[in-house]
XYZ file of C-alpha atoms in Angstrom:
160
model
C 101.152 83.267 215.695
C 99.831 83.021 211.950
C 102.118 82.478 208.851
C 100.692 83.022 205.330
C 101.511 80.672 202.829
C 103.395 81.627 199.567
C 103.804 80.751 196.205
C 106.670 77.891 195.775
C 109.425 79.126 194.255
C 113.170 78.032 194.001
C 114.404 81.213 195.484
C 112.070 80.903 198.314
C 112.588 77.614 198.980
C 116.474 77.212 198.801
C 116.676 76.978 202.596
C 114.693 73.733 202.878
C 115.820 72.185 199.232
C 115.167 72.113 195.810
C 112.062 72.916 193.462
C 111.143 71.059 190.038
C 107.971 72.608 187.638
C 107.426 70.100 185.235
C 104.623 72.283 183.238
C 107.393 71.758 180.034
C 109.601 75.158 180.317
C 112.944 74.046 179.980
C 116.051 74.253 182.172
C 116.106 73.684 185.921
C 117.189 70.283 186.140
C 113.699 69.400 183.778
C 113.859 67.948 180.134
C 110.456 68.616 178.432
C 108.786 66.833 175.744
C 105.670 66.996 173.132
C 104.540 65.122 170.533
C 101.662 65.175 168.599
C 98.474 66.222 171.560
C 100.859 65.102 174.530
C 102.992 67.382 176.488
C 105.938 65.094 178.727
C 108.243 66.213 181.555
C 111.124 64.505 183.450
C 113.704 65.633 185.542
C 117.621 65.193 184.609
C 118.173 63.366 187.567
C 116.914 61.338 190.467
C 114.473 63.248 192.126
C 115.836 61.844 195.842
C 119.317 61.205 196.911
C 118.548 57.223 197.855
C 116.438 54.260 196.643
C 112.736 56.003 196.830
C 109.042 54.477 197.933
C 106.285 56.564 196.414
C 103.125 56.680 198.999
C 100.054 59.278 198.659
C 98.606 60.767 201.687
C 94.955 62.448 201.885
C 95.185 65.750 203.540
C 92.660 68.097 205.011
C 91.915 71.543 203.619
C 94.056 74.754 204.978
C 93.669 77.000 206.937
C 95.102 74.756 210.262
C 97.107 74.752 213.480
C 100.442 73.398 212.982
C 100.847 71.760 216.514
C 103.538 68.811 215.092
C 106.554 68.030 212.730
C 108.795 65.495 211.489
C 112.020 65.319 209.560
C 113.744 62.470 208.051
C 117.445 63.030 209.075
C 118.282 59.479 206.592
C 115.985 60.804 203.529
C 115.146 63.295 201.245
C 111.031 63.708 200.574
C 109.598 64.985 197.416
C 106.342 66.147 197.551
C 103.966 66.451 194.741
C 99.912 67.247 193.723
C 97.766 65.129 192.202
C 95.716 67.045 190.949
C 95.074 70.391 193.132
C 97.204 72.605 194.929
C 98.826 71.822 198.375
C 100.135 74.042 201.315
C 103.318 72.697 202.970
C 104.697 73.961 206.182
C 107.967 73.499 207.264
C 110.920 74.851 209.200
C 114.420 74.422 208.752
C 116.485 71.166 210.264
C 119.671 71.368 212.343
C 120.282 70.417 215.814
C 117.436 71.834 217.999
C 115.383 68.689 219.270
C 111.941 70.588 218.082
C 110.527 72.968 215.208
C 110.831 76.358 216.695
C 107.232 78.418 215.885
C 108.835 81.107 214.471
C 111.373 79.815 212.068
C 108.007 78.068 209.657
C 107.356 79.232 206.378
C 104.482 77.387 204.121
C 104.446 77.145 200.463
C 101.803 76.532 198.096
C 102.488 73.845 195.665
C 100.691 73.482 192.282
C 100.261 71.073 190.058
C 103.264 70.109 187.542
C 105.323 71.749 190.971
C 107.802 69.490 193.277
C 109.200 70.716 196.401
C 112.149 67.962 197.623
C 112.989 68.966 200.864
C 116.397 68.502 202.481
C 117.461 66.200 204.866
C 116.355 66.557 208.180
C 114.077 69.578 207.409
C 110.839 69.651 209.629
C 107.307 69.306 208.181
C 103.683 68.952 208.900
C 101.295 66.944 206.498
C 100.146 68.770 203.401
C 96.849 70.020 203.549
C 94.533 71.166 200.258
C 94.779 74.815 199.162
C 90.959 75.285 199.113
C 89.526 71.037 199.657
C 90.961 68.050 201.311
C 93.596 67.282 198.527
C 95.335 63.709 197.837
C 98.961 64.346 197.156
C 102.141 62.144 196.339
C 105.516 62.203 198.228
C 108.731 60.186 197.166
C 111.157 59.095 200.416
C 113.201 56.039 201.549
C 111.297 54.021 203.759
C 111.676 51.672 206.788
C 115.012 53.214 207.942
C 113.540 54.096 211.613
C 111.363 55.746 213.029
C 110.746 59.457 212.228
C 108.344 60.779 215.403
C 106.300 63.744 215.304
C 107.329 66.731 217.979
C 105.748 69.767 219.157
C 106.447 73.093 217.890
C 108.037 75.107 220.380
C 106.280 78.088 220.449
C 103.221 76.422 218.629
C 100.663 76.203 217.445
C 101.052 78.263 214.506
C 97.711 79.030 212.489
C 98.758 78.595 208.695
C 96.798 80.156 205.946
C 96.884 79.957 202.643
């Protein structure tokens, strides 16, 4: 199975939670700023539901197999670039003990973008649009452990 990877949007991306773009257009939850040569961004309210770690993970480049998920049943996670884009895949939470192959979508996050994803949802690591990318994500941590399961039905090749 192969899934192409689309453009995040908050249409698009309703199912699995919310989007921010803090490039400075108003409205959306996101107060923008400027002053003289600066351009500032923030949104109107916590970006997670619960006390949040920030941590930064180094991902490979896309195209890849998505073999394995989590989800965080006890956390939101907000995901965020760096400094390139990232590809997130994902698939919607709920009761089933495993991802099922196809229920995944992937987005494509760019810079100035943040995808928060629901409770629960299931997600593979981020991987660069066109390099290995760095990218920040914004959770509560130490509240158990979160394992990583197959997906049924997997792998599924993602491109971007």
């Amino acid at each position: 199975m192969t899934l192409r990877a689309i453009p995040l949007t908050p249409d698009a991306f309703a199912p699995f939670g919310r989007v921010f773009d803090l490039t400075g257009t108003p409205g959306e939850g996101v107060m923008p700023m400027s002053g003289e040569g600066w351009r500032d961004s923030y949104t109107l309210a916590p970006l997670i539901d619960g006390p949040a770690h920030l941590g930064m993970t180094q991902g490979p480049s896309a195209p890849w197999d998505c073999r394995l998920m989590e989800r965080h049943p006890r956390t939101e996670e907000a995901l965020f670039c760096a400094g390139a884009a990232i590809v997130l895949a994902v698939a919607p939470g709920g009761t089933a003990p495993a991802p099922l192959a196809e229920t995944l979508r992937a987005f494509i996050i760019r810079p100035g973008q943040v995808a928060v994803m629901n409770r629960g949802v299931w997600h593979d690591a981020c991987r660069g649009l066109k390099a290995p990318t760095p990218y920040y994500w914004m959770a509560t941590c130490g509240l158990g452990p979160d394992p990583w399961v197959e997906v049924s039905g997997g792998p599924v090749r993602v491109l971007a």
